[in-house]
Coordinates of C-alpha atoms in Angstrom, one line a residue:
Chain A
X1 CA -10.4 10.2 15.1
X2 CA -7.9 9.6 12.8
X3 CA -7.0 11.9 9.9
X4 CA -5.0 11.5 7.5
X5 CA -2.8 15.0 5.7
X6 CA -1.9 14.0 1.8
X7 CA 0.8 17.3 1.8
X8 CA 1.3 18.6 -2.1
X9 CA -1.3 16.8 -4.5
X10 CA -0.6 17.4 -8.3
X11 CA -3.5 17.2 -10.3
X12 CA -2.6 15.0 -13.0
X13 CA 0.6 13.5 -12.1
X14 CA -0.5 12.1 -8.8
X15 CA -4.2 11.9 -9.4
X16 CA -4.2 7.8 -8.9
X17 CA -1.8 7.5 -5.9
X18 CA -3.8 9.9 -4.2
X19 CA -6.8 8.4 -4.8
X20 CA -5.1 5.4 -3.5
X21 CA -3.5 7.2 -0.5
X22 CA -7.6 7.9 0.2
X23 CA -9.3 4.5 -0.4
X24 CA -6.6 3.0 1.3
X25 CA -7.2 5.3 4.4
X26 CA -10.9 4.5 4.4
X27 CA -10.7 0.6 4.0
X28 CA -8.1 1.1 6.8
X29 CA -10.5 2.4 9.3
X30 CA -9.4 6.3 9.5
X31 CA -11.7 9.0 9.4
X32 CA -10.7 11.5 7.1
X33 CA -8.1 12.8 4.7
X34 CA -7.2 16.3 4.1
X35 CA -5.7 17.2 0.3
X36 CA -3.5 20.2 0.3
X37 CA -1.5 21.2 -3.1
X38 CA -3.6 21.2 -5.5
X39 CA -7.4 21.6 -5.2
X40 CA -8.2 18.3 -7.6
X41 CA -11.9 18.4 -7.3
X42 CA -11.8 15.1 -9.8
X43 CA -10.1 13.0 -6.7
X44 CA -12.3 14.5 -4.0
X45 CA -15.2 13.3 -6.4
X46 CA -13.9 9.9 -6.8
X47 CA -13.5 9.4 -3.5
X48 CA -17.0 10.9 -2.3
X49 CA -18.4 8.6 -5.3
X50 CA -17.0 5.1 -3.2
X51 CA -18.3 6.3 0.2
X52 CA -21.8 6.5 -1.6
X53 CA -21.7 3.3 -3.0
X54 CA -19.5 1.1 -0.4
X55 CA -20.8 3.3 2.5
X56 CA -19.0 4.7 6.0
X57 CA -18.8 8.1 6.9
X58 CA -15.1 8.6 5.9
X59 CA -14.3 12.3 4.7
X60 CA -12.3 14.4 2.1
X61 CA -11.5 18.1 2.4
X62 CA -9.2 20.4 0.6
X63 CA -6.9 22.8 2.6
X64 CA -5.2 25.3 0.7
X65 CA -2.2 25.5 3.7
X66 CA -1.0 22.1 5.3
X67 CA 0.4 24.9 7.7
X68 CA -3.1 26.0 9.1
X69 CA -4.1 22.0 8.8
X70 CA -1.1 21.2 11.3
X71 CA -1.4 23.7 13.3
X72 CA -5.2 23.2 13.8
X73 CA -4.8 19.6 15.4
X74 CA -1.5 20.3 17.4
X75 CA -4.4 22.8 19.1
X76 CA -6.9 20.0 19.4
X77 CA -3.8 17.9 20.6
X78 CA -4.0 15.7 18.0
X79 CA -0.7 13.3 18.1
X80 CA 1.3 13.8 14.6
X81 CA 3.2 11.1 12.8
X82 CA 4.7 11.8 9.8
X83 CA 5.4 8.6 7.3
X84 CA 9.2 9.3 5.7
X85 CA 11.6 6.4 5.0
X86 CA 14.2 8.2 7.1
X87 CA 12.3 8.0 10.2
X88 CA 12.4 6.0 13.4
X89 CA 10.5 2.5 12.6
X90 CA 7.1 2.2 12.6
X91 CA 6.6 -0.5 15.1
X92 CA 8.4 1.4 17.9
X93 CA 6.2 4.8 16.8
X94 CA 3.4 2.8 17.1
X95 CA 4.2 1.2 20.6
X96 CA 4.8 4.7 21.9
X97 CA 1.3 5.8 20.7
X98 CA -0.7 7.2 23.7
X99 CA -3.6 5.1 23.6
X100 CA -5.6 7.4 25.9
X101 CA -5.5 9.8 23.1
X102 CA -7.8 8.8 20.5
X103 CA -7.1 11.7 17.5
X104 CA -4.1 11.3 15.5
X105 CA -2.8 12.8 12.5
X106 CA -0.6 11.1 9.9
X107 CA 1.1 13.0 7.4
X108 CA 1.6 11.3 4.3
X109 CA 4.3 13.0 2.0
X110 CA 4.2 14.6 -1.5
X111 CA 7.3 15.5 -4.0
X112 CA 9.2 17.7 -1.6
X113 CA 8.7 17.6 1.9
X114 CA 9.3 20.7 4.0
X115 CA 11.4 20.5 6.7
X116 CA 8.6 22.0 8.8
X117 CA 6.6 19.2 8.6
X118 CA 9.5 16.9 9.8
X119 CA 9.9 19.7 12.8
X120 CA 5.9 19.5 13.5
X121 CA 5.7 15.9 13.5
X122 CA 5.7 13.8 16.9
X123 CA 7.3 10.8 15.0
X124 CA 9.2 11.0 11.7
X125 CA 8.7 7.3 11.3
X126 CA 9.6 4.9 8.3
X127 CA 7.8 1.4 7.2
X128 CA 10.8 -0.7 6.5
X129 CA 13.6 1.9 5.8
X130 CA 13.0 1.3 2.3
X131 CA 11.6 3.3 -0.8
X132 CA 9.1 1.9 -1.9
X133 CA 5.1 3.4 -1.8
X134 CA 3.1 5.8 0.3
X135 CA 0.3 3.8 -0.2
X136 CA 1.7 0.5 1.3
X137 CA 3.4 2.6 4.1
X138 CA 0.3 4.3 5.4
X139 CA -2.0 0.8 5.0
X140 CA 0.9 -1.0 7.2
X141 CA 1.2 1.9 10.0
X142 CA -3.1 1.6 9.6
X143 CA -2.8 -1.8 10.5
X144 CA -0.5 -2.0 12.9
X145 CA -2.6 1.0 14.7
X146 CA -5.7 -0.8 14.3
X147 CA -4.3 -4.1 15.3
X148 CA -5.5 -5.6 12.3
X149 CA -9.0 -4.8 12.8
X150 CA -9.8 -3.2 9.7
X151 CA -9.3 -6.6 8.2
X152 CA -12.8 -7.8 10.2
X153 CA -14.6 -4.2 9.9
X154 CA -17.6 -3.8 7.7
X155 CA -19.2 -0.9 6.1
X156 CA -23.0 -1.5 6.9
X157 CA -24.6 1.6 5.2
X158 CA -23.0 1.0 1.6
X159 CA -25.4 0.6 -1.6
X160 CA -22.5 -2.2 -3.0
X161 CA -21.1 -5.0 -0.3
X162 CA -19.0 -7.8 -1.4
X163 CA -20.1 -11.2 -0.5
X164 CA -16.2 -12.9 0.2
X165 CA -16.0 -15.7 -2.2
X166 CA -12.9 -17.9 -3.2
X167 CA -14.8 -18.8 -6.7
X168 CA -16.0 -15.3 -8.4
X169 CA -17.0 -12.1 -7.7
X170 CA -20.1 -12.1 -5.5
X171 CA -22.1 -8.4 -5.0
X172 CA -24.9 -7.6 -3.5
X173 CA -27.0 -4.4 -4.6
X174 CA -28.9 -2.8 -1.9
X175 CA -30.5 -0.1 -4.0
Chain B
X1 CA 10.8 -17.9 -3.3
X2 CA 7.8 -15.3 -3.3
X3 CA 7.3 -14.3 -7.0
X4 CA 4.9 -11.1 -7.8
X5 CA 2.8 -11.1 -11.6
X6 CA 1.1 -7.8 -12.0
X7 CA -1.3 -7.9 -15.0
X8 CA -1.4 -6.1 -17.9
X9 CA 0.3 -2.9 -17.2
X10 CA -0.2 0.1 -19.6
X11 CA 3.1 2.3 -19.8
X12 CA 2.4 6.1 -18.7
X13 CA -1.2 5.2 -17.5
X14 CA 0.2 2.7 -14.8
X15 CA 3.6 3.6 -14.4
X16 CA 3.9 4.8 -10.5
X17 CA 1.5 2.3 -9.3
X18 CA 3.1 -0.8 -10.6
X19 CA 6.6 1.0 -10.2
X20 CA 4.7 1.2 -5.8
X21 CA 3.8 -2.5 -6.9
X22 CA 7.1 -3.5 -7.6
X23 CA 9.3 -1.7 -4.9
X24 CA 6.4 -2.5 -2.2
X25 CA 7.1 -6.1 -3.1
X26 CA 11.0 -5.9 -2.6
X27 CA 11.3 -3.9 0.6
X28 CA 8.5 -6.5 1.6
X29 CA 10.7 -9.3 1.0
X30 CA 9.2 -10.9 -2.0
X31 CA 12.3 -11.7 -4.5
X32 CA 10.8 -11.0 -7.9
X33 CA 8.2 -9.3 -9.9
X34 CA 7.2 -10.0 -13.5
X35 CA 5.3 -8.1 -15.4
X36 CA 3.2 -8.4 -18.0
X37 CA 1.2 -5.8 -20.1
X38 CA 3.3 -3.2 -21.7
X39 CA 6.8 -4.1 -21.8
X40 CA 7.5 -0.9 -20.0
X41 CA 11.4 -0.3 -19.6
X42 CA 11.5 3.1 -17.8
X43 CA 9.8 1.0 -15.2
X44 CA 12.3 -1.9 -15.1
X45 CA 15.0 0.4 -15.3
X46 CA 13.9 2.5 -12.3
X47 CA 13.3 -0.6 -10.3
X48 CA 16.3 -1.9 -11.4
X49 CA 18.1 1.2 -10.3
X50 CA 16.4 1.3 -6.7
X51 CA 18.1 -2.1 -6.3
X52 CA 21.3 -1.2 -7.3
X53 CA 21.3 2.1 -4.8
X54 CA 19.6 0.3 -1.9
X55 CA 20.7 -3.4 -2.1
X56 CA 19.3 -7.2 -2.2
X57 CA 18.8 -9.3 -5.6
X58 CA 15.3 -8.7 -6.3
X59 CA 14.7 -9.6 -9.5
X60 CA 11.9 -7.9 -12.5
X61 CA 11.4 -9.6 -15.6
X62 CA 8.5 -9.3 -18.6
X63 CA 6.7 -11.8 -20.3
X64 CA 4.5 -11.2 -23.2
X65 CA 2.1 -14.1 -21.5
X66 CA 0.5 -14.4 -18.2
X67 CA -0.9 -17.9 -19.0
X68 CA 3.2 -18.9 -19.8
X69 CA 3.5 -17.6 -16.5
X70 CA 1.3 -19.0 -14.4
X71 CA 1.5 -22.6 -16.3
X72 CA 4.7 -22.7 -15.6
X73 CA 4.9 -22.0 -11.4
X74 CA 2.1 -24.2 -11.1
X75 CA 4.4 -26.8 -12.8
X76 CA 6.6 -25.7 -10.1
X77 CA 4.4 -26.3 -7.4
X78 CA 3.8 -22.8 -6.2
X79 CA 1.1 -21.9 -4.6
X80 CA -1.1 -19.5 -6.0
X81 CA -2.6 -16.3 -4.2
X82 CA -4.8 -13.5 -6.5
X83 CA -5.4 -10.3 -4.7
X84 CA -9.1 -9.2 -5.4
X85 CA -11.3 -7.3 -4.1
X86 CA -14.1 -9.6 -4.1
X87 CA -12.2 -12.7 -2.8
X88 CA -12.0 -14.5 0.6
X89 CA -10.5 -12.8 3.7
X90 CA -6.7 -12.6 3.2
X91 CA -6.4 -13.2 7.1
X92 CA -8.3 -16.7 5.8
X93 CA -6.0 -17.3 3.4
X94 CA -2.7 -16.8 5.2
X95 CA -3.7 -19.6 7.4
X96 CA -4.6 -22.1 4.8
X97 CA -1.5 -21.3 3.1
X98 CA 1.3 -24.5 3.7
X99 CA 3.9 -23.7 5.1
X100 CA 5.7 -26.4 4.0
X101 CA 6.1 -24.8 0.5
X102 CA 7.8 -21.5 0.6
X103 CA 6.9 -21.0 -3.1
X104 CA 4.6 -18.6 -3.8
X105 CA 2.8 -16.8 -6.8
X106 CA 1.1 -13.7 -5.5
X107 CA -1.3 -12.5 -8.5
X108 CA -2.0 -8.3 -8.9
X109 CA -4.2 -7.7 -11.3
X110 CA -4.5 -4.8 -13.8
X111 CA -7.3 -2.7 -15.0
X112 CA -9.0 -6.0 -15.8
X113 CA -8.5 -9.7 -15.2
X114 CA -9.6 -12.5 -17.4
X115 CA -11.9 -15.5 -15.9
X116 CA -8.7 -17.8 -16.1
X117 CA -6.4 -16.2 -13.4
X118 CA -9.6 -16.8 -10.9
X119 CA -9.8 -20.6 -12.3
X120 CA -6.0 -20.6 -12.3
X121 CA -5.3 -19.1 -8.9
X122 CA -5.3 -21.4 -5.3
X123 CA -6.9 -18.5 -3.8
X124 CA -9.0 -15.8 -4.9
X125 CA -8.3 -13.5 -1.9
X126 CA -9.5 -9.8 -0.5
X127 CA -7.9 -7.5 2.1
X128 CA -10.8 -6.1 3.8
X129 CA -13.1 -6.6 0.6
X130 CA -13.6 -3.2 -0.2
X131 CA -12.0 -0.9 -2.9
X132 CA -8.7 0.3 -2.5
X133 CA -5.1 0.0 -3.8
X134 CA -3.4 -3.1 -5.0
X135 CA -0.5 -1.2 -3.8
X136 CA -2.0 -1.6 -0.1
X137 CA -3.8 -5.1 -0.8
X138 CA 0.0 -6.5 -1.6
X139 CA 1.8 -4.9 1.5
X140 CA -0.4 -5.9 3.8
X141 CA -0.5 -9.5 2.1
X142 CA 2.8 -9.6 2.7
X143 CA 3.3 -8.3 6.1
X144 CA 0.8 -10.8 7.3
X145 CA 2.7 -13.8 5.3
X146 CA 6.4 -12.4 6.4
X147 CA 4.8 -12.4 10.3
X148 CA 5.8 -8.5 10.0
X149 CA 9.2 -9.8 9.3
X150 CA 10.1 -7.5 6.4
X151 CA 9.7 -4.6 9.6
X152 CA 13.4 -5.5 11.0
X153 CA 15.1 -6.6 7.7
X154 CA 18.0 -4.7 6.2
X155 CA 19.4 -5.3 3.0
X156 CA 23.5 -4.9 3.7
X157 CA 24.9 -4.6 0.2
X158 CA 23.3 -1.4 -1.3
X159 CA 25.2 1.4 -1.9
X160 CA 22.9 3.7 0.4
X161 CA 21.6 3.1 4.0
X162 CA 19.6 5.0 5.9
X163 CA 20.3 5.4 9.6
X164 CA 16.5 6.1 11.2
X165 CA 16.1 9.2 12.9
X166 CA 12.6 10.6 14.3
X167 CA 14.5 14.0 13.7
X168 CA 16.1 14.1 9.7
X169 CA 17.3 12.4 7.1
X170 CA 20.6 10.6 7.8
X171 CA 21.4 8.4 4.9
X172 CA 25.0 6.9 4.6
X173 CA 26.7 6.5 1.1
X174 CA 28.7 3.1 1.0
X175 CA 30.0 4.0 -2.8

């Protein structure tokens, strides 16, 4: 199980990199994403609306404390990374992953991060060391936990599916 | 050279994903993003600062055309790449690519794309062909065509550096 934490949404003001923070953690094989900050029911319906039509059984849930959230799955021994460009780098977090521990928990931050989170967090780990994006931080430490195998995975159960095509845009309705 | 045209980009609307476009494509090691769209200046401006604190010469530009833009790196001999969702495997693609060139286009599109930049494009390519983030599609692009390479790279003359830490920020002013 991986879950994915999207600390301090803004309704408005972050409404499409959340929405990308989600799609990207359901095209990249995790499980679920948790919103806390805002309750934006606009995003959670977004979201909900591709699972119906592209398929899966990826999740969305608001919690109004990522306190309780964190607490919650350092109980069900969840291991916790939290993405931060200060952190150690991603490709030595993810070599000390315990891979006879399937439940993780990544933390992906918001405007201000509290330094509780950085306390609660196995790794504080970084993609590159850089600013750049959330989005392209959490799809590389996806891939690199997956070992690329979201790039292969289909979504059987899906109303739409995408016939890959190098000519033009190829989709199949299964309604 | 690695060169990144995002498509028609609408200030306010699209300004933190293609400003996540742009700085995803420098701390990924492409060396220059043009946009076209809206000729957006808070965004160049805050690119152009992130540059300035953190180092390398990526470059952004506008143009007011993307067929002047395309015409002219295929006149160059760049190979073309255009991230979409409904194009062949990207894991494909990367291994078609030659290697012998190192110039590349990589194509992001906007909120629409015209028929053309399919026709135009050398490949019409999809990470995992399902609906996400172009801000992920690009990363992961280019992690796969770096070989992960953009993981270990610094960039030495920026006035800030951060010194990874799993425990808290550390960041050193050069200035």
């Amino acid at each position: 199980m991986i879950t994915v934490l999207r600390l301090d949404h803004r309704s408005g003001r972050d409404a499409r990199i959340t929405t990308h923070v989600c799609l990207t953690s359901r095209a990249f094989m995790a499980n679920k994403v948790i919103l806390t900050g805002d309750h934006d029911k606009s995003v959670i319906n977004s979201v909900n609306q591709v699972v119906e039509n592209w398929g899966g059984d990826f999740q969305i849930e608001y919690s109004d404390s990522y306190k309780k959230v964190i607490k919650q799955h350092k109980k069900e021994n969840y291991e916790i990374l939290h993405l931060t460009m200060y952190g150690k780098p991603i490709q030595e977090t993810v070599k000390e992953l315990d891979k006879t521990k399937e439940n993780k928990l990544i933390i992906v931050g918001g405007s201000h991060v509290p330094g509780d989170v950085y306390e609660a967090a196995d790794w504080n780990t970084s993609v590159t060391t850089q600013p750049h994006s959330e989005v392209a931080a959490l799809a590389t430490t996806l891939h690199l936990m997956n070992n690329g195998k979201e790039l292969e995975n289909t979504f059987t159960d899906g109303k739409l599916r995408i016939i890959p095509n190098n000519e033009r845009k190829k989709v199949i309705n299964n309604e």
